[in-house]
Amino acid sequence: MAQASSMKLLGSRNMSCIVERMEWNNKMDLIAYGTEKGEVIIQRLNWQKIVTFPTPGEDVRVRSLSWQMDETLLAVGYSNGKVALLDAESETIISGLIYEDDIKKVYFSKAITCKDNLWSYKCHSRDRHKRFLPKLQPLTNIDPCLKTLDQKSFPKGSPCFLVVIMRSGKVHLLLLGALQAGSIDLTQHVMHPEQFDVYDVRLNGDFNAIYALLRDGEQLKVLHFHNQVLQDSMEPMLELATYCAHILETKNYINDTLQCITEAWETVQFEMDNKLTKYANSQAYGMISAHFMELHVFGFATLDFEEFLTLTEKGFKKIANSVDLSLSNLQSLVFKQLNGAAVHMFYFMNTILGFGRIAHYFESLIVPEVANDAMRACGTFLMKVREMQRQIDSLVNAMKLFHSWMVFTILRLSHQEIPDDMVFTEEENARLIEFFHCMEPDSSDQETPPANDGENGSTIKVTRSKFNLERVGQYLENVNLTQPEETECSTLWDQILQENECLRNSRLVVPQDIDSSLIQQREKMFNAIDEVFHKPTESISGSFKLSSCVIIGDLPEFADENDDFVHCTYYVNESSDPDAKCDMLAVTVSWQEVVVLEFNPERCTLRCTRIQLQPGPFTIQLHEDYYNLRFVDLQFYNEQSLSMLAQTTTPTPGVRPHSYFVQFSLSSSRNQSTFHRLGPLVKLMDTTLTHSIHNNPEGVSFKGLDGVCEMLAVSGSRKVATVLSDRKRKMTIFEMENNDDEDDDTEMSQASFLEISKESVMAGDTEKSESI
């Protein structure tokens, strides 16, 4: 046990604002804390700030912080229902989730370690797609505030659950932060939902059950829910969650690519609008095509059209080069990035469809018919990308020919010398005539009536895009195509599908949606993929069964402030001894009493230890401060020790309370514990006794602290403790188990666990040299 007397003060700082939450990383010397402004700040043990993440909105509070085990990833729950995953190493926001209710708590479970029994249907490499699929290229034109390809939309490192607890009582489980692995509404399992409050919900060490600490009327309960699907299908769930995470990454990549494509297309339109479309908007519908055709065939034009052609050769070439560059960028985005992402998505869904056909493992997680529909939707999206690519290629070739002809015409009309190589073949002339003919395609609403402004009666002229750019732009609108691609049965496969309706409508053939735009097809694909992942959520959610209800104690009448004394902490003891392996939960059931529960799933037993701060009848004489103590916060230091924060309660006005750091050894109180068999209903109040913490002097130690301390954060692996005092504006850090002769592999000052930027390291070295 870490004796409080061996605590060494490392330093204290007055913070610039109130700190509402704080959490130590279990491996690295990093502490994260949330401020009253909604900011999340990550700093090192030597007070060096690593990164500050701004608040996601006004009046948003930080509800919960949780580090992923042995990683630099931090989960943050906000009062507006947002859950963000922050990476301290890259100093970026990896991804986020949005819920409709206020967040109570978010946390990462311990790492999932389960035997891989799925070797019979997969190769030894888990990421097999890397063998066959080319790596998606980074989007160089995207906003740097958005995530890049190298960042993940799910936690890295060992697989684990992300648990999101809502104040309404709903609990959501996410595997790898990506796969919705079930949910449960706790209000459906209480007798008094109108007097309900949830304090904590934890996954057990075997990941097949949850413990829910909640208020039900005037009783404090722990509900134990068993889940058979989690117990039987953990390995398939991990495999499915991995591909779900890949799909989420690809979804984000597709959205970001389409954003870049839209920006590139807007650039093309802007360049055309500089000169060409301005003239086109001043002409009646159909006249542009006639003017170009007349000039090309007969060699002369109207006076207005000649004014339009008063650009110099150099000026028009500048516009042409700009348009060609924008089209080339658009062509590359579609051909490389978007096409590659569509291929990735099809591959992942095809793999999931293969999983679904292995009913022995995936029957409760995947519906093969739904997965097949999603795969076909991915194939249709890929075909739509290829269709848009053909339209862009056609537009690029047509615009290059049109620009060459414009330069040729300007030179001819200005009586300048025309280069010998600027000669158009018969095929190119035919393509030009076809291009001019299609500039303004036939439409039922060729003449768009002017809009009337009701306020001043003025007429607003509605501009129309010319030069038939709609053939490409229509794919980026969330409406049906106005000019669908003309399809011809040019291949044998097209002829077979045309002649065989049964084959054309088969679920084994990917359908081609002629009328949908690219944006519409993307939404259809995303909706079909979402349907695939509804099955695991439904199966796991429906498998939660209430197996035991443990009544810990009574609570005062339901009110917002009456039960502020309820604090809890959870720890999984992964001992190799079956008798010692347990799930540990410590709860303050009053201002002076703590209950420590140790659940043993294998033995179906519960060990209960009740301790109080008040002296017992056989307690020796104590200092007067020890007679008026109350619990403020508590947290497991490790599986053997419980760290608690206590304050004195003095009725005398003007007297400032004292604070104590209490370190309690759980092993020293084993002989004071009671054993219980887990059944449908366990009432601990009738079968347990409360013992004074002062009657065990060898297992408890007190250390006086400066100021009025209100919050505690400890880390047994890092051997540090932090307390907040002075209305949560002062942070004090202690080193626990201080031993100068001990060779500690996790020395707090070492930076090998996290590669901080060179600037930060140099800044830290500069501060040290100045202090010397």
mmCIF file with all atom_site columns, C-alpha atoms in Angstrom, residues 416-578:
data_model
loop_
_atom_site.group_PDB
_atom_site.id
_atom_site.type_symbol
_atom_site.label_atom_id
_atom_site.label_alt_id
_atom_site.label_comp_id
_atom_site.label_asym_id
_atom_site.label_entity_id
_atom_site.label_seq_id
_atom_site.pdbx_PDB_ins_code
_atom_site.Cartn_x
_atom_site.Cartn_y
_atom_site.Cartn_z
_atom_site.occupancy
_atom_site.B_iso_or_equiv
_atom_site.pdbx_formal_charge
_atom_site.auth_seq_id
_atom_site.auth_comp_id
_atom_site.auth_asym_id
_atom_site.auth_atom_id
_atom_site.pdbx_PDB_model_num
ATOM 1   C CA . GLN A 1 416 ? -3.244  38.084  -87.528 1.00 0.00 ? 416 GLN A CA 1
ATOM 2   C CA . GLU A 1 417 ? -1.024  35.343  -88.833 1.00 0.00 ? 417 GLU A CA 1
ATOM 3   C CA . ILE A 1 418 ? -2.366  31.895  -88.085 1.00 0.00 ? 418 ILE A CA 1
ATOM 4   C CA . PRO A 1 419 ? 0.212   29.190  -87.287 1.00 0.00 ? 419 PRO A CA 1
ATOM 5   C CA . ASP A 1 420 ? 0.475   26.372  -89.804 1.00 0.00 ? 420 ASP A CA 1
ATOM 6   C CA . ASP A 1 421 ? -0.209  23.699  -87.205 1.00 0.00 ? 421 ASP A CA 1
ATOM 7   C CA . MET A 1 422 ? -3.537  25.275  -86.178 1.00 0.00 ? 422 MET A CA 1
ATOM 8   C CA . VAL A 1 423 ? -5.564  23.270  -88.636 1.00 0.00 ? 423 VAL A CA 1
ATOM 9   C CA . PHE A 1 424 ? -8.706  21.321  -87.661 1.00 0.00 ? 424 PHE A CA 1
ATOM 10  C CA . THR A 1 425 ? -9.363  17.923  -89.126 1.00 0.00 ? 425 THR A CA 1
ATOM 11  C CA . GLU A 1 426 ? -12.726 16.803  -90.416 1.00 0.00 ? 426 GLU A CA 1
ATOM 12  C CA . GLU A 1 427 ? -13.299 14.806  -87.216 1.00 0.00 ? 427 GLU A CA 1
ATOM 13  C CA . GLU A 1 428 ? -12.480 17.823  -85.047 1.00 0.00 ? 428 GLU A CA 1
ATOM 14  C CA . ASN A 1 429 ? -14.828 20.027  -87.080 1.00 0.00 ? 429 ASN A CA 1
ATOM 15  C CA . ALA A 1 430 ? -17.588 17.490  -86.571 1.00 0.00 ? 430 ALA A CA 1
ATOM 16  C CA . ARG A 1 431 ? -16.912 17.451  -82.830 1.00 0.00 ? 431 ARG A CA 1
ATOM 17  C CA . LEU A 1 432 ? -17.016 21.257  -82.752 1.00 0.00 ? 432 LEU A CA 1
ATOM 18  C CA . ILE A 1 433 ? -20.374 21.309  -84.510 1.00 0.00 ? 433 ILE A CA 1
ATOM 19  C CA . GLU A 1 434 ? -21.680 18.739  -82.038 1.00 0.00 ? 434 GLU A CA 1
ATOM 20  C CA . PHE A 1 435 ? -20.314 20.830  -79.148 1.00 0.00 ? 435 PHE A CA 1
ATOM 21  C CA . PHE A 1 436 ? -21.982 23.993  -80.425 1.00 0.00 ? 436 PHE A CA 1
ATOM 22  C CA . HIS A 1 437 ? -25.220 22.134  -81.019 1.00 0.00 ? 437 HIS A CA 1
ATOM 23  C CA . CYS A 1 438 ? -25.260 20.805  -77.454 1.00 0.00 ? 438 CYS A CA 1
ATOM 24  C CA . MET A 1 439 ? -24.378 24.106  -75.809 1.00 0.00 ? 439 MET A CA 1
ATOM 25  C CA . GLU A 1 440 ? -28.011 24.767  -74.967 1.00 0.00 ? 440 GLU A CA 1
ATOM 26  C CA . PRO A 1 441 ? -29.791 21.422  -74.785 1.00 0.00 ? 441 PRO A CA 1
ATOM 27  C CA . ASP A 1 442 ? -33.477 21.112  -75.463 1.00 0.00 ? 442 ASP A CA 1
ATOM 28  C CA . SER A 1 443 ? -35.500 21.692  -72.317 1.00 0.00 ? 443 SER A CA 1
ATOM 29  C CA . SER A 1 444 ? -39.171 22.004  -71.483 1.00 0.00 ? 444 SER A CA 1
ATOM 30  C CA . ASP A 1 445 ? -38.473 25.260  -69.651 1.00 0.00 ? 445 ASP A CA 1
ATOM 31  C CA . GLN A 1 446 ? -36.141 26.910  -72.128 1.00 0.00 ? 446 GLN A CA 1
ATOM 32  C CA . GLU A 1 447 ? -37.381 30.373  -71.337 1.00 0.00 ? 447 GLU A CA 1
ATOM 33  C CA . THR A 1 448 ? -37.127 31.063  -67.651 1.00 0.00 ? 448 THR A CA 1
ATOM 34  C CA . PRO A 1 449 ? -39.489 33.913  -66.789 1.00 0.00 ? 449 PRO A CA 1
ATOM 35  C CA . PRO A 1 450 ? -37.961 36.814  -64.893 1.00 0.00 ? 450 PRO A CA 1
ATOM 36  C CA . ALA A 1 451 ? -38.574 36.921  -61.154 1.00 0.00 ? 451 ALA A CA 1
ATOM 37  C CA . ASN A 1 452 ? -40.580 39.851  -59.803 1.00 0.00 ? 452 ASN A CA 1
ATOM 38  C CA . ASP A 1 453 ? -39.379 41.536  -56.621 1.00 0.00 ? 453 ASP A CA 1
ATOM 39  C CA . GLY A 1 454 ? -42.514 42.175  -54.588 1.00 0.00 ? 454 GLY A CA 1
ATOM 40  C CA . GLU A 1 455 ? -41.018 45.001  -52.527 1.00 0.00 ? 455 GLU A CA 1
ATOM 41  C CA . ASN A 1 456 ? -40.031 47.483  -55.235 1.00 0.00 ? 456 ASN A CA 1
ATOM 42  C CA . GLY A 1 457 ? -41.643 45.923  -58.285 1.00 0.00 ? 457 GLY A CA 1
ATOM 43  C CA . SER A 1 458 ? -38.304 45.590  -60.084 1.00 0.00 ? 458 SER A CA 1
ATOM 44  C CA . THR A 1 459 ? -37.560 42.653  -62.318 1.00 0.00 ? 459 THR A CA 1
ATOM 45  C CA . ILE A 1 460 ? -34.728 40.363  -61.368 1.00 0.00 ? 460 ILE A CA 1
ATOM 46  C CA . LYS A 1 461 ? -33.110 38.602  -64.298 1.00 0.00 ? 461 LYS A CA 1
ATOM 47  C CA . VAL A 1 462 ? -32.415 34.954  -63.608 1.00 0.00 ? 462 VAL A CA 1
ATOM 48  C CA . THR A 1 463 ? -28.990 33.960  -64.890 1.00 0.00 ? 463 THR A CA 1
ATOM 49  C CA . ARG A 1 464 ? -28.560 30.687  -66.729 1.00 0.00 ? 464 ARG A CA 1
ATOM 50  C CA . SER A 1 465 ? -25.377 28.712  -66.966 1.00 0.00 ? 465 SER A CA 1
ATOM 51  C CA . LYS A 1 466 ? -24.308 28.299  -70.578 1.00 0.00 ? 466 LYS A CA 1
ATOM 52  C CA . PHE A 1 467 ? -21.831 26.187  -72.508 1.00 0.00 ? 467 PHE A CA 1
ATOM 53  C CA . ASN A 1 468 ? -23.639 23.060  -71.244 1.00 0.00 ? 468 ASN A CA 1
ATOM 54  C CA . LEU A 1 469 ? -21.678 22.815  -68.000 1.00 0.00 ? 469 LEU A CA 1
ATOM 55  C CA . GLU A 1 470 ? -24.756 21.201  -66.473 1.00 0.00 ? 470 GLU A CA 1
ATOM 56  C CA . ARG A 1 471 ? -23.679 17.854  -67.881 1.00 0.00 ? 471 ARG A CA 1
ATOM 57  C CA . VAL A 1 472 ? -21.075 17.712  -65.106 1.00 0.00 ? 472 VAL A CA 1
ATOM 58  C CA . GLY A 1 473 ? -22.570 20.029  -62.485 1.00 0.00 ? 473 GLY A CA 1
ATOM 59  C CA . GLN A 1 474 ? -25.821 18.057  -62.338 1.00 0.00 ? 474 GLN A CA 1
ATOM 60  C CA . TYR A 1 475 ? -23.972 15.165  -60.690 1.00 0.00 ? 475 TYR A CA 1
ATOM 61  C CA . LEU A 1 476 ? -23.124 17.373  -57.692 1.00 0.00 ? 476 LEU A CA 1
ATOM 62  C CA . GLU A 1 477 ? -26.757 18.316  -56.984 1.00 0.00 ? 477 GLU A CA 1
ATOM 63  C CA . ASN A 1 478 ? -29.100 16.389  -54.708 1.00 0.00 ? 478 ASN A CA 1
ATOM 64  C CA . VAL A 1 479 ? -31.722 16.091  -57.463 1.00 0.00 ? 479 VAL A CA 1
ATOM 65  C CA . ASN A 1 480 ? -32.279 13.763  -60.405 1.00 0.00 ? 480 ASN A CA 1
ATOM 66  C CA . LEU A 1 481 ? -30.160 14.266  -63.499 1.00 0.00 ? 481 LEU A CA 1
ATOM 67  C CA . THR A 1 482 ? -31.650 16.629  -66.062 1.00 0.00 ? 482 THR A CA 1
ATOM 68  C CA . GLN A 1 483 ? -29.402 15.266  -68.816 1.00 0.00 ? 483 GLN A CA 1
ATOM 69  C CA . PRO A 1 484 ? -28.844 11.551  -68.157 1.00 0.00 ? 484 PRO A CA 1
ATOM 70  C CA . GLU A 1 485 ? -26.044 9.831   -69.974 1.00 0.00 ? 485 GLU A CA 1
ATOM 71  C CA . GLU A 1 486 ? -27.130 8.312   -73.240 1.00 0.00 ? 486 GLU A CA 1
ATOM 72  C CA . THR A 1 487 ? -26.569 4.588   -72.935 1.00 0.00 ? 487 THR A CA 1
ATOM 73  C CA . GLU A 1 488 ? -25.956 2.296   -75.845 1.00 0.00 ? 488 GLU A CA 1
ATOM 74  C CA . CYS A 1 489 ? -25.734 -1.475  -75.773 1.00 0.00 ? 489 CYS A CA 1
ATOM 75  C CA . SER A 1 490 ? -22.203 -1.345  -77.083 1.00 0.00 ? 490 SER A CA 1
ATOM 76  C CA . THR A 1 491 ? -20.900 -4.350  -75.161 1.00 0.00 ? 491 THR A CA 1
ATOM 77  C CA . LEU A 1 492 ? -22.061 -7.941  -75.115 1.00 0.00 ? 492 LEU A CA 1
ATOM 78  C CA . TRP A 1 493 ? -22.859 -7.691  -71.410 1.00 0.00 ? 493 TRP A CA 1
ATOM 79  C CA . ASP A 1 494 ? -25.142 -4.700  -72.002 1.00 0.00 ? 494 ASP A CA 1
ATOM 80  C CA . GLN A 1 495 ? -26.944 -6.618  -74.709 1.00 0.00 ? 495 GLN A CA 1
ATOM 81  C CA . ILE A 1 496 ? -27.417 -9.634  -72.422 1.00 0.00 ? 496 ILE A CA 1
ATOM 82  C CA . LEU A 1 497 ? -28.881 -7.460  -69.661 1.00 0.00 ? 497 LEU A CA 1
ATOM 83  C CA . GLN A 1 498 ? -31.113 -5.670  -72.167 1.00 0.00 ? 498 GLN A CA 1
ATOM 84  C CA . GLU A 1 499 ? -32.530 -8.926  -73.477 1.00 0.00 ? 499 GLU A CA 1
ATOM 85  C CA . ASN A 1 500 ? -32.888 -10.749 -70.111 1.00 0.00 ? 500 ASN A CA 1
ATOM 86  C CA . GLU A 1 501 ? -35.105 -8.970  -67.606 1.00 0.00 ? 501 GLU A CA 1
ATOM 87  C CA . CYS A 1 502 ? -34.712 -11.758 -65.046 1.00 0.00 ? 502 CYS A CA 1
ATOM 88  C CA . LEU A 1 503 ? -30.923 -11.407 -65.061 1.00 0.00 ? 503 LEU A CA 1
ATOM 89  C CA . ARG A 1 504 ? -31.166 -7.624  -65.071 1.00 0.00 ? 504 ARG A CA 1
ATOM 90  C CA . ASN A 1 505 ? -33.263 -7.675  -61.875 1.00 0.00 ? 505 ASN A CA 1
ATOM 91  C CA . SER A 1 506 ? -31.213 -10.357 -60.132 1.00 0.00 ? 506 SER A CA 1
ATOM 92  C CA . ARG A 1 507 ? -29.772 -9.556  -56.692 1.00 0.00 ? 507 ARG A CA 1
ATOM 93  C CA . LEU A 1 508 ? -26.450 -10.907 -57.942 1.00 0.00 ? 508 LEU A CA 1
ATOM 94  C CA . VAL A 1 509 ? -26.114 -8.108  -60.511 1.00 0.00 ? 509 VAL A CA 1
ATOM 95  C CA . VAL A 1 510 ? -25.213 -4.550  -59.546 1.00 0.00 ? 510 VAL A CA 1
ATOM 96  C CA . PRO A 1 511 ? -27.941 -2.257  -60.916 1.00 0.00 ? 511 PRO A CA 1
ATOM 97  C CA . GLN A 1 512 ? -27.230 0.955   -62.762 1.00 0.00 ? 512 GLN A CA 1
ATOM 98  C CA . ASP A 1 513 ? -29.275 3.962   -61.705 1.00 0.00 ? 513 ASP A CA 1
ATOM 99  C CA . ILE A 1 514 ? -29.443 6.188   -64.759 1.00 0.00 ? 514 ILE A CA 1
ATOM 100 C CA . ASP A 1 515 ? -31.455 9.075   -63.309 1.00 0.00 ? 515 ASP A CA 1
ATOM 101 C CA . SER A 1 516 ? -29.784 9.595   -59.909 1.00 0.00 ? 516 SER A CA 1
ATOM 102 C CA . SER A 1 517 ? -27.020 12.115  -59.354 1.00 0.00 ? 517 SER A CA 1
ATOM 103 C CA . LEU A 1 518 ? -23.755 11.304  -57.635 1.00 0.00 ? 518 LEU A CA 1
ATOM 104 C CA . ILE A 1 519 ? -24.900 12.979  -54.412 1.00 0.00 ? 519 ILE A CA 1
ATOM 105 C CA . GLN A 1 520 ? -28.155 11.022  -54.410 1.00 0.00 ? 520 GLN A CA 1
ATOM 106 C CA . GLN A 1 521 ? -26.316 7.770   -54.992 1.00 0.00 ? 521 GLN A CA 1
ATOM 107 C CA . ARG A 1 522 ? -23.937 8.533   -52.145 1.00 0.00 ? 522 ARG A CA 1
ATOM 108 C CA . GLU A 1 523 ? -26.867 9.019   -49.775 1.00 0.00 ? 523 GLU A CA 1
ATOM 109 C CA . LYS A 1 524 ? -28.454 5.761   -50.946 1.00 0.00 ? 524 LYS A CA 1
ATOM 110 C CA . MET A 1 525 ? -25.168 3.940   -50.349 1.00 0.00 ? 525 MET A CA 1
ATOM 111 C CA . PHE A 1 526 ? -24.692 5.423   -46.872 1.00 0.00 ? 526 PHE A CA 1
ATOM 112 C CA . ASN A 1 527 ? -28.271 4.568   -45.885 1.00 0.00 ? 527 ASN A CA 1
ATOM 113 C CA . ALA A 1 528 ? -27.860 0.993   -47.088 1.00 0.00 ? 528 ALA A CA 1
ATOM 114 C CA . ILE A 1 529 ? -24.615 0.637   -45.128 1.00 0.00 ? 529 ILE A CA 1
ATOM 115 C CA . ASP A 1 530 ? -26.250 2.028   -41.985 1.00 0.00 ? 530 ASP A CA 1
ATOM 116 C CA . GLU A 1 531 ? -28.922 -0.644  -42.282 1.00 0.00 ? 531 GLU A CA 1
ATOM 117 C CA . VAL A 1 532 ? -26.217 -3.317  -42.114 1.00 0.00 ? 532 VAL A CA 1
ATOM 118 C CA . PHE A 1 533 ? -25.020 -2.133  -38.716 1.00 0.00 ? 533 PHE A CA 1
ATOM 119 C CA . HIS A 1 534 ? -28.510 -1.955  -37.213 1.00 0.00 ? 534 HIS A CA 1
ATOM 120 C CA . LYS A 1 535 ? -28.470 -5.713  -36.708 1.00 0.00 ? 535 LYS A CA 1
ATOM 121 C CA . PRO A 1 536 ? -25.641 -5.902  -34.121 1.00 0.00 ? 536 PRO A CA 1
ATOM 122 C CA . THR A 1 537 ? -27.204 -3.007  -32.202 1.00 0.00 ? 537 THR A CA 1
ATOM 123 C CA . GLU A 1 538 ? -30.590 -4.728  -32.121 1.00 0.00 ? 538 GLU A CA 1
ATOM 124 C CA . SER A 1 539 ? -29.134 -8.124  -31.171 1.00 0.00 ? 539 SER A CA 1
ATOM 125 C CA . ILE A 1 540 ? -26.956 -6.816  -28.358 1.00 0.00 ? 540 ILE A CA 1
ATOM 126 C CA . SER A 1 541 ? -29.554 -4.387  -27.035 1.00 0.00 ? 541 SER A CA 1
ATOM 127 C CA . GLY A 1 542 ? -32.185 -7.110  -26.888 1.00 0.00 ? 542 GLY A CA 1
ATOM 128 C CA . SER A 1 543 ? -29.832 -9.465  -25.073 1.00 0.00 ? 543 SER A CA 1
ATOM 129 C CA . PHE A 1 544 ? -29.448 -7.372  -21.910 1.00 0.00 ? 544 PHE A CA 1
ATOM 130 C CA . LYS A 1 545 ? -31.178 -9.289  -19.112 1.00 0.00 ? 545 LYS A CA 1
ATOM 131 C CA . LEU A 1 546 ? -31.445 -8.067  -15.522 1.00 0.00 ? 546 LEU A CA 1
ATOM 132 C CA . SER A 1 547 ? -29.883 -10.844 -13.438 1.00 0.00 ? 547 SER A CA 1
ATOM 133 C CA . SER A 1 548 ? -29.411 -9.185  -10.045 1.00 0.00 ? 548 SER A CA 1
ATOM 134 C CA . CYS A 1 549 ? -30.466 -6.109  -8.100  1.00 0.00 ? 549 CYS A CA 1
ATOM 135 C CA . VAL A 1 550 ? -28.264 -5.058  -5.178  1.00 0.00 ? 550 VAL A CA 1
ATOM 136 C CA . ILE A 1 551 ? -29.788 -2.469  -2.824  1.00 0.00 ? 551 ILE A CA 1
ATOM 137 C CA . ILE A 1 552 ? -26.896 -0.595  -1.221  1.00 0.00 ? 552 ILE A CA 1
ATOM 138 C CA . GLY A 1 553 ? -28.661 1.958   0.936   1.00 0.00 ? 553 GLY A CA 1
ATOM 139 C CA . ASP A 1 554 ? -31.303 4.635   1.315   1.00 0.00 ? 554 ASP A CA 1
ATOM 140 C CA . LEU A 1 555 ? -31.212 8.125   -0.150  1.00 0.00 ? 555 LEU A CA 1
ATOM 141 C CA . PRO A 1 556 ? -32.963 11.317  0.904   1.00 0.00 ? 556 PRO A CA 1
ATOM 142 C CA . GLU A 1 557 ? -35.983 12.568  -0.977  1.00 0.00 ? 557 GLU A CA 1
ATOM 143 C CA . PHE A 1 558 ? -35.408 13.159  -4.649  1.00 0.00 ? 558 PHE A CA 1
ATOM 144 C CA . ALA A 1 559 ? -33.969 16.619  -5.274  1.00 0.00 ? 559 ALA A CA 1
ATOM 145 C CA . ASP A 1 560 ? -31.190 18.172  -7.270  1.00 0.00 ? 560 ASP A CA 1
ATOM 146 C CA . GLU A 1 561 ? -28.862 18.846  -4.354  1.00 0.00 ? 561 GLU A CA 1
ATOM 147 C CA . ASN A 1 562 ? -29.742 16.339  -1.649  1.00 0.00 ? 562 ASN A CA 1
ATOM 148 C CA . ASP A 1 563 ? -27.628 13.462  -2.886  1.00 0.00 ? 563 ASP A CA 1
ATOM 149 C CA . ASP A 1 564 ? -24.474 15.317  -3.867  1.00 0.00 ? 564 ASP A CA 1
ATOM 150 C CA . PHE A 1 565 ? -22.579 13.007  -1.559  1.00 0.00 ? 565 PHE A CA 1
ATOM 151 C CA . VAL A 1 566 ? -22.838 10.084  -4.020  1.00 0.00 ? 566 VAL A CA 1
ATOM 152 C CA . HIS A 1 567 ? -19.435 9.517   -5.606  1.00 0.00 ? 567 HIS A CA 1
ATOM 153 C CA . CYS A 1 568 ? -18.232 6.293   -7.166  1.00 0.00 ? 568 CYS A CA 1
ATOM 154 C CA . THR A 1 569 ? -15.151 4.688   -8.664  1.00 0.00 ? 569 THR A CA 1
ATOM 155 C CA . TYR A 1 570 ? -14.602 1.431   -10.520 1.00 0.00 ? 570 TYR A CA 1
ATOM 156 C CA . TYR A 1 571 ? -11.648 -0.901  -10.978 1.00 0.00 ? 571 TYR A CA 1
ATOM 157 C CA . VAL A 1 572 ? -11.171 -4.311  -12.637 1.00 0.00 ? 572 VAL A CA 1
ATOM 158 C CA . ASN A 1 573 ? -8.886  -6.637  -10.685 1.00 0.00 ? 573 ASN A CA 1
ATOM 159 C CA . GLU A 1 574 ? -7.355  -8.936  -13.313 1.00 0.00 ? 574 GLU A CA 1
ATOM 160 C CA . SER A 1 575 ? -5.644  -11.235 -10.847 1.00 0.00 ? 575 SER A CA 1
ATOM 161 C CA . SER A 1 576 ? -4.741  -14.745 -12.007 1.00 0.00 ? 576 SER A CA 1
ATOM 162 C CA . ASP A 1 577 ? -6.250  -16.089 -8.794  1.00 0.00 ? 577 ASP A CA 1
ATOM 163 C CA . PRO A 1 578 ? -9.930  -16.919 -9.489  1.00 0.00 ? 578 PRO A CA 1
#
